[in-house]
Coordinates of C-alpha atoms and ligand atoms in Angstrom, one line a residue:
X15 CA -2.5 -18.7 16.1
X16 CA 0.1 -17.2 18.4
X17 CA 0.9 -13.7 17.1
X18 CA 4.2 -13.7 19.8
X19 CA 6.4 -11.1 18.3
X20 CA 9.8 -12.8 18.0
X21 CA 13.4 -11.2 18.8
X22 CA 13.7 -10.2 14.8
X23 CA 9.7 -9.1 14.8
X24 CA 10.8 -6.7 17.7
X25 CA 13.7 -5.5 16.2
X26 CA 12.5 -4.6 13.2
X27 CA 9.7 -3.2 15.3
X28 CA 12.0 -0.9 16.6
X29 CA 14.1 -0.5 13.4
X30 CA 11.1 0.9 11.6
X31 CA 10.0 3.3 14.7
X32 CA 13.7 4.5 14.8
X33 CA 13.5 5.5 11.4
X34 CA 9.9 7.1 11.3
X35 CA 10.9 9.4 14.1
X36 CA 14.4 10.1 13.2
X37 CA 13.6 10.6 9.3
X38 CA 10.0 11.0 9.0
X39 CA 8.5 12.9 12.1
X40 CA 9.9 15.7 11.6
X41 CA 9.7 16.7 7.9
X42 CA 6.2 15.0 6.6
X43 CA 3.7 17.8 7.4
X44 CA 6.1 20.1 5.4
X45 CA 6.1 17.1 2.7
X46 CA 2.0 16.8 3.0
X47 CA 1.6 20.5 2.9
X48 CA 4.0 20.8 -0.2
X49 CA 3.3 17.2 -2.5
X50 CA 6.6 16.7 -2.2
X51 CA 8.2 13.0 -3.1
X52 CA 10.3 11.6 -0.1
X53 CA 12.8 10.3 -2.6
X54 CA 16.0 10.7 -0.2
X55 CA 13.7 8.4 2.7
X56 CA 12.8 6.4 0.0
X57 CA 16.5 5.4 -0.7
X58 CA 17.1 5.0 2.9
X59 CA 14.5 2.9 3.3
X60 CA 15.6 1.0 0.7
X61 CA 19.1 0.7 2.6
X62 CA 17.4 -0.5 5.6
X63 CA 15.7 -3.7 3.7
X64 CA 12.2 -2.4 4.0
X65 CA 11.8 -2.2 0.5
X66 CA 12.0 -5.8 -0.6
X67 CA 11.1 -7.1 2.6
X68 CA 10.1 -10.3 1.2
X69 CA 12.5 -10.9 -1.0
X70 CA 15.1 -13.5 -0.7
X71 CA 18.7 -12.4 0.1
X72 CA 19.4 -13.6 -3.4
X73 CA 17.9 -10.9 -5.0
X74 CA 19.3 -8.4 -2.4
X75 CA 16.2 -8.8 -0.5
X76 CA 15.7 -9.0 3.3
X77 CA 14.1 -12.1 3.4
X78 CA 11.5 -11.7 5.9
X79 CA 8.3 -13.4 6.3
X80 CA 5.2 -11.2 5.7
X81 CA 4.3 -10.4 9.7
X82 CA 7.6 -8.6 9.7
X83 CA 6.4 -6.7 6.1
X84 CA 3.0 -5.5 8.3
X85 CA 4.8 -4.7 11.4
X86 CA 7.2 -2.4 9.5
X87 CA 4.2 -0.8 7.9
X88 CA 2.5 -0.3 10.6
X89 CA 5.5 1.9 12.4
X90 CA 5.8 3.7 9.2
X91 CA 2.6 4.9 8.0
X92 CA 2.0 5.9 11.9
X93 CA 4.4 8.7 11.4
X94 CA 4.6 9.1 7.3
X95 CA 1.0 7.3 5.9
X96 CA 2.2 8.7 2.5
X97 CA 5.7 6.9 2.7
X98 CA 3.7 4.0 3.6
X99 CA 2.0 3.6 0.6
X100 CA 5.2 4.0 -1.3
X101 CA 6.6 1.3 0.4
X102 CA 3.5 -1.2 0.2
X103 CA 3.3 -1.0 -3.3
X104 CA 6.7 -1.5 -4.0
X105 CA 6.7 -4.4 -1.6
X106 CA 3.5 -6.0 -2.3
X107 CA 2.8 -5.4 -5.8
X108 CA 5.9 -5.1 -7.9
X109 CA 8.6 -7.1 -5.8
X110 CA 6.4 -10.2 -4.2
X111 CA 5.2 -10.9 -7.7
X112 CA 7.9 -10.7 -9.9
X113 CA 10.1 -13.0 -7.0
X114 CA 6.8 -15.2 -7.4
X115 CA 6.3 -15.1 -11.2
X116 CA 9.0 -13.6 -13.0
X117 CA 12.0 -15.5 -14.4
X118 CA 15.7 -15.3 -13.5
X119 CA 16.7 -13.1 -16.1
X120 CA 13.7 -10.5 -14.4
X121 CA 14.6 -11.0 -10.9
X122 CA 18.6 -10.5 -12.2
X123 CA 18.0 -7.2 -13.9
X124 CA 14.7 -5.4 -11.9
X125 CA 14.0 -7.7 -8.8
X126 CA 17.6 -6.7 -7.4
X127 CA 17.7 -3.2 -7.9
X128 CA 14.2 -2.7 -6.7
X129 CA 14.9 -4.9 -3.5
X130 CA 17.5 -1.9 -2.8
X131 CA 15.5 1.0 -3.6
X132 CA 18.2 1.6 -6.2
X133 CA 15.3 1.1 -8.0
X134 CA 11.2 1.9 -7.7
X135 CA 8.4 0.3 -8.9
X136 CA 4.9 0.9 -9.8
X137 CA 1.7 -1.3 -10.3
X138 CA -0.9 0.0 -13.6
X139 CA -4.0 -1.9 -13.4
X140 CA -6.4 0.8 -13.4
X141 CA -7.8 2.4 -16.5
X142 CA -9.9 5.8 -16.5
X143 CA -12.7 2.9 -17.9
X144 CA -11.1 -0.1 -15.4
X145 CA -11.7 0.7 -11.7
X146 CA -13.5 -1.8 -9.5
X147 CA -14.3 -3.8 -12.8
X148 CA -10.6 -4.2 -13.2
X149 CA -11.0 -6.8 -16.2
X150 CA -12.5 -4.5 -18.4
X151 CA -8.9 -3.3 -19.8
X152 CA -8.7 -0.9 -23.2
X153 CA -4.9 -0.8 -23.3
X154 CA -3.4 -3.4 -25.8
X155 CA -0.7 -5.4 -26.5
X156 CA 0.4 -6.8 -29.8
X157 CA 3.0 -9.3 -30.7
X158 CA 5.5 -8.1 -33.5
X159 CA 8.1 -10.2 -33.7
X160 CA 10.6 -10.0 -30.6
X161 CA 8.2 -7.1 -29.1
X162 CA 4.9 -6.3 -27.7
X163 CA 3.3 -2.8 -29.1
X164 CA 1.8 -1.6 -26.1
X165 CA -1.0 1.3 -26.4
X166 CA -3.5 2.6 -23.5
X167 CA -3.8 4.9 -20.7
X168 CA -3.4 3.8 -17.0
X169 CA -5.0 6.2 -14.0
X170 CA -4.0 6.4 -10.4
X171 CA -1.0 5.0 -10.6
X172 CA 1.0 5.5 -7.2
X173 CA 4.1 6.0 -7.9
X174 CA 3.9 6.8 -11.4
X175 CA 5.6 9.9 -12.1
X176 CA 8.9 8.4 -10.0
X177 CA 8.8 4.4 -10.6
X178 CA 12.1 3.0 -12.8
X179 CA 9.9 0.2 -13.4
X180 CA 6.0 -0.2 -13.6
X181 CA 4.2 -3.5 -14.1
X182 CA 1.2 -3.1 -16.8
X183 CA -1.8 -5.4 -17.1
X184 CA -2.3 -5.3 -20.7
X185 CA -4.9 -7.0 -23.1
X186 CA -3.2 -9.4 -26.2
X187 CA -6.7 -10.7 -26.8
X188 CA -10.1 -8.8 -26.4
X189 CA -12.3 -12.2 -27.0
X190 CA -10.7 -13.9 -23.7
X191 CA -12.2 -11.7 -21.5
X192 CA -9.8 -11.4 -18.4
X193 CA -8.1 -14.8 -19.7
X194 CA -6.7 -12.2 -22.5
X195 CA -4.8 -9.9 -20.3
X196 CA -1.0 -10.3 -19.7
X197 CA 1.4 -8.6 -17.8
X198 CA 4.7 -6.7 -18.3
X199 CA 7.5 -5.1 -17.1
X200 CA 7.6 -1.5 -18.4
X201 CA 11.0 0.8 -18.1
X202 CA 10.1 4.6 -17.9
X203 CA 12.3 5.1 -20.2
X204 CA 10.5 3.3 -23.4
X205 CA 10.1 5.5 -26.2
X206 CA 5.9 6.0 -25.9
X207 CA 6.2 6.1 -22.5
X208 CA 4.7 9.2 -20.9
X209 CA 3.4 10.4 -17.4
X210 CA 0.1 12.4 -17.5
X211 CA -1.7 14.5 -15.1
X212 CA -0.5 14.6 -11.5
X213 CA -3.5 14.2 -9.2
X214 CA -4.3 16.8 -6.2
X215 CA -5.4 14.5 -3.7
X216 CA -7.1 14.9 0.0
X217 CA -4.9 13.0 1.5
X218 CA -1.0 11.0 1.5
X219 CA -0.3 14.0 -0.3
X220 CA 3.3 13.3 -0.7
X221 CA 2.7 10.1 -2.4
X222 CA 2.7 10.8 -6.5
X223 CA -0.2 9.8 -8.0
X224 CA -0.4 10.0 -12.0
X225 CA -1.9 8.8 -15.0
X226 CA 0.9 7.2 -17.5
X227 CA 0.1 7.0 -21.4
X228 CA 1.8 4.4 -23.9
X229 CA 2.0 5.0 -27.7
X230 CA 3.1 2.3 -29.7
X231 CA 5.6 1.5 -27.0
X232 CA 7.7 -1.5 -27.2
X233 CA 8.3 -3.8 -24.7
X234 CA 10.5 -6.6 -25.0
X235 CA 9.0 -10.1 -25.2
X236 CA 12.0 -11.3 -22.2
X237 CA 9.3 -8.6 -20.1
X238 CA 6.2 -10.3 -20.3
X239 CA 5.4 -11.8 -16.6
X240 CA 4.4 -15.8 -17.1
X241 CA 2.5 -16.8 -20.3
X242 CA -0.4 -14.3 -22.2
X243 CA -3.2 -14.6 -20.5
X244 CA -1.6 -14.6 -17.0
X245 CA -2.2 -10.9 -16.4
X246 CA -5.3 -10.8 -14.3
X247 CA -4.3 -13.6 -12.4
X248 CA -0.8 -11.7 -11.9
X249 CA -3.0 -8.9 -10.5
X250 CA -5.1 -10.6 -8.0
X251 CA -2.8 -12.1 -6.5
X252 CA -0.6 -9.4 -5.8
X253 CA -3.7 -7.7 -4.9
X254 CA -4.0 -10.1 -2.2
X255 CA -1.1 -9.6 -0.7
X256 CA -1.3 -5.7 -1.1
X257 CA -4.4 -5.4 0.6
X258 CA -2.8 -6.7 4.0
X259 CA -0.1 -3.9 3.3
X260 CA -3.0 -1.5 3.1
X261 CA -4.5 -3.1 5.9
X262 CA -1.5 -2.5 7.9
X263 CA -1.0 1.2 6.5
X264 CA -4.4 2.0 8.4
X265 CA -3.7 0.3 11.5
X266 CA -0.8 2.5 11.7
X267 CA -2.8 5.9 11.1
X268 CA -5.2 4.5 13.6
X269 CA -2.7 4.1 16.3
X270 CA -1.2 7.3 15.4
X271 CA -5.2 8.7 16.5
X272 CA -5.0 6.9 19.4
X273 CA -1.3 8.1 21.1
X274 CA -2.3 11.5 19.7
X275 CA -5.6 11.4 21.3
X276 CA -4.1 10.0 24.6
X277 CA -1.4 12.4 25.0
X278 CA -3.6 15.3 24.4
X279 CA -6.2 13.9 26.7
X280 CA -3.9 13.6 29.8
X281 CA -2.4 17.4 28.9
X282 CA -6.0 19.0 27.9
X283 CA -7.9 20.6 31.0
X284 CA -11.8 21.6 31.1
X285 CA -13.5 22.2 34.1
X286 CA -10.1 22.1 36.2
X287 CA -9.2 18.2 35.3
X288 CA -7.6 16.6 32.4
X289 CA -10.4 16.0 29.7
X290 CA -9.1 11.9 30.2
X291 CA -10.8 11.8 33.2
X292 CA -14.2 12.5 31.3
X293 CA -15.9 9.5 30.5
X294 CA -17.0 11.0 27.6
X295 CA -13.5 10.8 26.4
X296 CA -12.6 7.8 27.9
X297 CA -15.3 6.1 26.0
X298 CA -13.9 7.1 23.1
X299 CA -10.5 5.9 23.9
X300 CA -11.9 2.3 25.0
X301 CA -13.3 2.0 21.3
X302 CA -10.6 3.5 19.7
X303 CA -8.5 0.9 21.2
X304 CA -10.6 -2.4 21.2
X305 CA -11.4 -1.5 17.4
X306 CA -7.4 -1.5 17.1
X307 CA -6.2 -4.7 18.6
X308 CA -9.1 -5.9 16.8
X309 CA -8.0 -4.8 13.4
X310 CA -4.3 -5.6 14.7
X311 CA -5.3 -9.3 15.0
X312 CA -6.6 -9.4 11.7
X313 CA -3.8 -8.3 10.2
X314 CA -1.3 -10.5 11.8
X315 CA -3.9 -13.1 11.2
X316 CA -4.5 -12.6 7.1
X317 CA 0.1 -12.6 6.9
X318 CA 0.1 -15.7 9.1
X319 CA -1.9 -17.6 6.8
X320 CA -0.2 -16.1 3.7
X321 CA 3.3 -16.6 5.4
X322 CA 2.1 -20.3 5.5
X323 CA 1.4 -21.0 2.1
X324 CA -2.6 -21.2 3.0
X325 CA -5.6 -19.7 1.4
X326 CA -5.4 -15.8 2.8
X327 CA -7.6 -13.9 -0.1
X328 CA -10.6 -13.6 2.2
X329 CA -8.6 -13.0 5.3
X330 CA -6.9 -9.6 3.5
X331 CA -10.3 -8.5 2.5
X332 CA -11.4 -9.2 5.6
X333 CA -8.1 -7.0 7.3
X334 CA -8.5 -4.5 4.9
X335 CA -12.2 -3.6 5.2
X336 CA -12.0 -3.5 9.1
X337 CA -8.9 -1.9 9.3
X338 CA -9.8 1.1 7.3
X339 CA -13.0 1.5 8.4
X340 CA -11.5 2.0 11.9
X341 CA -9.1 3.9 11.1
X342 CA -11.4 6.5 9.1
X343 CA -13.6 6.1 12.6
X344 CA -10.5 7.0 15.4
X345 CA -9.4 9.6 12.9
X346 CA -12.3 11.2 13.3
X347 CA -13.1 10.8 17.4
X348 CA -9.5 11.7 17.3
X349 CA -10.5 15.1 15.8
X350 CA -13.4 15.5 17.8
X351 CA -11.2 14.6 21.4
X352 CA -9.0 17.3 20.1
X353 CA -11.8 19.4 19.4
X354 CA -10.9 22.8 17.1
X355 CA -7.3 22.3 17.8
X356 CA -8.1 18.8 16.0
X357 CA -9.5 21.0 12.9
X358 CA -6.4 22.9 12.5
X359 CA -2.8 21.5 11.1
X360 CA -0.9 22.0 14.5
X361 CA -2.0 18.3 16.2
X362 CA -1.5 16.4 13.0
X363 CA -4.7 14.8 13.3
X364 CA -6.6 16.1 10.7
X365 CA -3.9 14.8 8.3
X366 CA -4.9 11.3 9.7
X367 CA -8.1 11.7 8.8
X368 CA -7.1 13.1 5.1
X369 CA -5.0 9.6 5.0
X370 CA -7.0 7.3 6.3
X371 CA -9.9 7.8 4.0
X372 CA -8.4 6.9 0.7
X373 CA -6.9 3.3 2.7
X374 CA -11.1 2.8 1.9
X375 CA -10.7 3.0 -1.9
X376 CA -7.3 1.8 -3.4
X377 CA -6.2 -1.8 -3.5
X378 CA -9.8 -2.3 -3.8
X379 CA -12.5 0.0 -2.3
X380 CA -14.7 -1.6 0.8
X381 CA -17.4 -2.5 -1.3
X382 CA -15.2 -4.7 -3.4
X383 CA -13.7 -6.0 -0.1
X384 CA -17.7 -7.1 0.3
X385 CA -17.5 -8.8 -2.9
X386 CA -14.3 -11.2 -2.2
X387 CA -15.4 -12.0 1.6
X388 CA -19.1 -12.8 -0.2
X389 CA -18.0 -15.0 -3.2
X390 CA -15.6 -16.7 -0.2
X391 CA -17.7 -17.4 2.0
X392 CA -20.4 -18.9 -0.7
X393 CA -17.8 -20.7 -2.6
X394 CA -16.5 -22.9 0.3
Ligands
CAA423 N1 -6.4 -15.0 -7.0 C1 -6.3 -15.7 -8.1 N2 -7.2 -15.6 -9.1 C2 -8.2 -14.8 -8.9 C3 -8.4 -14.0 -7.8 C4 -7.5 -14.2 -6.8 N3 -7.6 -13.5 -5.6 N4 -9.6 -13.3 -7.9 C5 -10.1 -13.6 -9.1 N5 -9.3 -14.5 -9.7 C6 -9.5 -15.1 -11.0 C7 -10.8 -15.9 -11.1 O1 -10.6 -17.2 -10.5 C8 -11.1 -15.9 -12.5 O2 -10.4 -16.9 -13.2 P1 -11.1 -18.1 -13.9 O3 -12.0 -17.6 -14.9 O4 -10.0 -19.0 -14.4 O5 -11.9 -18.8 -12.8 C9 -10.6 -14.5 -13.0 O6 -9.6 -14.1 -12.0 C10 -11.7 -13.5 -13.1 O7 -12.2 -13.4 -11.8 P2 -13.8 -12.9 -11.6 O8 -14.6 -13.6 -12.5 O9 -14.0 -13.1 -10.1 O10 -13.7 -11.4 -12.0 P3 -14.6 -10.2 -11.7 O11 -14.7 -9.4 -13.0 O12 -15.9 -10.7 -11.1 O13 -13.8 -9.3 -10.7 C11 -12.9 -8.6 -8.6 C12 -13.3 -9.8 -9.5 C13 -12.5 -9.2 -7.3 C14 -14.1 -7.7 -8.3 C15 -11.7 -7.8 -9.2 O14 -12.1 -7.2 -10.4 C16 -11.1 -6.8 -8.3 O15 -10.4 -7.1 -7.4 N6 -11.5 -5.5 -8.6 C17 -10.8 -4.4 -7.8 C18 -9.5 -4.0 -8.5 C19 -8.6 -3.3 -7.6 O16 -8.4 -3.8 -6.5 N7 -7.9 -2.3 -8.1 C20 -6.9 -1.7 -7.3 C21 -5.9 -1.0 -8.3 S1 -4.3 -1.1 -7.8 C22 -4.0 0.1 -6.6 O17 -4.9 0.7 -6.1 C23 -2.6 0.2 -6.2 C24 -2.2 1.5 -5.8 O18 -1.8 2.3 -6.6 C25 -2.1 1.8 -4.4

């Protein structure tokens, strides 16, 4: 595979690093320190085209292939992890499946707007009883007549509190196991629609994070995505393609571990020389930046397969697990390079570490990553 970065890679390259340290730097400790939302980046984002990367220009989109979508993710979450997640999930989960699945009255009235940022989206698979074991949903769907009474709670829902539109994995039939579960297109404003507890989380702070409840909420039958039944299917696929935007979110923090770690390294004297020249600390660095390019090449390698219609399912398991392992590992030799200043808020890097971690858990946790690279490699 050649992973040369063409003239548009680079300049959206540059396009996303322009806008992480003009609008991002700056303001996201203040954002991290104080859960706030970055709704007015958000928008401007959505300006940009980075919110329905994927999308085709028809649907307002920016019609990029998916190495562009990972690059951009990469620049972002280096400066802003929190706006990265924001961004993936949009992209990845709500946008790449309904321009996949959905039908043209979908794509007229929520594909466009959410392709703009005029509009935000959220993805509720999880359940406080439906984690890892994702098909075990308790929140229902019943037919009556032109609508489907929905009923359930969802739990960890990124962008919960803030989403105009969240896509819901609902059950219509309990005796189909995870052939019973459909999905929908669900408007915050439903009547029955209500957003729970907002969660106080270690890290990407700024990111909302919610549980949302339906009560006998009705959703149009012109919302359900592809036939009953296509629900989990709906979900793992996306899934797929949102665990390379994960896999790119922790590449980014990782990098950010390593140019932090670097610059301090050349400015930080001990025993009358810069603590680079220590081979202690140049060990570190080595790793830090072999275990980059190698999660790098992952990446790129998992959204070149997908951007050419080939099996990628392993491949994003694959990106994902390495990459947030790695990034977990430099945030913390970043820490220890910085020593106590690394322990304090002042060098950023113990906000890495806070971010990185949780890039091990959602979209799947590593031990589910296990699970799909296992049942791969057995299968074929
Ligand atoms: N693509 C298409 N279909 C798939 C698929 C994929 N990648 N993976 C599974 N399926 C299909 C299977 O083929 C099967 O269909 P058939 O019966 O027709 O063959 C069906 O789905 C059920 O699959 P399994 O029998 O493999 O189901 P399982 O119960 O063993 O679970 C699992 C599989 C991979 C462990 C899955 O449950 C899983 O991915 N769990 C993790 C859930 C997860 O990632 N949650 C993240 C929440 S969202 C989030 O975090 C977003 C956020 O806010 C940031």
């Amino acid at each position: 595979m050649d992973f040369t970065l063409t003239e548009t890679h680079k300049m959206i390259q540059e396009t996303a690093r322009k806008f992480a340290q003009d609008e991002l730097a700056e303001s996201a400790d203040i954002r991290d320190e104080k859960e706030l939302f970055p709704y007015e980046q958000i928008k401007k984002l959505g300006k940009l085209g980075f919110m329905g990367m994927m999308v085709p220009e028809k649907y307002n989109g920016a019609e990029l292939d998916t190495l562009s979508y990972v690059i951009a993710m990469e620049e972002i979450s280096k400066v802003d992890a929190s706006v990265g997640v924001i961004m993936s999930v949009n992209n990845s989960l709500v946008c790449y499946g309904i321009n996949l699945y959905g039908t043209e009255f979908q794509k007229e009235k929520y594909l466009k707007k959410l392709s703009t940022g005029e509009y935000l989206g959220a993805f509720a698979l999880s359940e406080p009883e439906a984690g890892s074991d994702a098909t075990n949903q308790r929140t229902t769907a019943t037919l009556d007549g032109d609508n489907y009474i929905l009923n359930g709670t969802k739990n960890w829902i990124t962008n919960g509190s803030t989403a105009d539109i969240i896509i819901v994995m609902a059950t219509t039939d309990s005796s189909k196991g995870s052939h019973g579960i459909t999905a929908f297109i669900v408007e915050k404003n439903y009547p029955g629609f209500s957003v729970g507890k907002k969660e106080r989380k270690l890290g990407i702070r700024s990111s909302d994070t919610v549980s949302i409840s339906f009560q006998d909420m009705k959703v149009p039958i012109e919302n359900r995505i592809g036939d009953e039944g296509f629900g989990f299917k709906y979900a793992m696929k996306a899934l797929d393609g949102g665990r390379i935007g994960i896999a790119a979110q922790a590449l980014g923090i990782a990098q950010a571990c390593l140019d932090a770690s670097l610059k301090y390294s050349k400015e930080r004297k001990a025993y009358e020389k810069p603590i680079s020249e220590l081979q202690a600390i140049q060990f570190k660095l080595a790793k830090m930046a072999t275990e980059i390019e190698a999660a790098r090449l992952l990446v790129y390698q998992a959204a070149n397969l997908k951007d050419n219609g080939l099996k990628f399912s392993k491949q994003a398991a694959m990106a994902k697990l390495y990459a947030s392992k790695i990034s977990v590992n430099a945030a913390l030799e970043a820490i220890q390079i910085h020593g106590g200043y690394g322990y304090i808020r002042e060098y950023n890097v113990e906000r890495y570490l806070r971010d990185a971690k949780i890039t091990e858990i959602y979209e799947g946790t590593s031990e589910i990553q296990h699970i799909v690279i296992a049942r791969d490699l057995i299968k074929n």
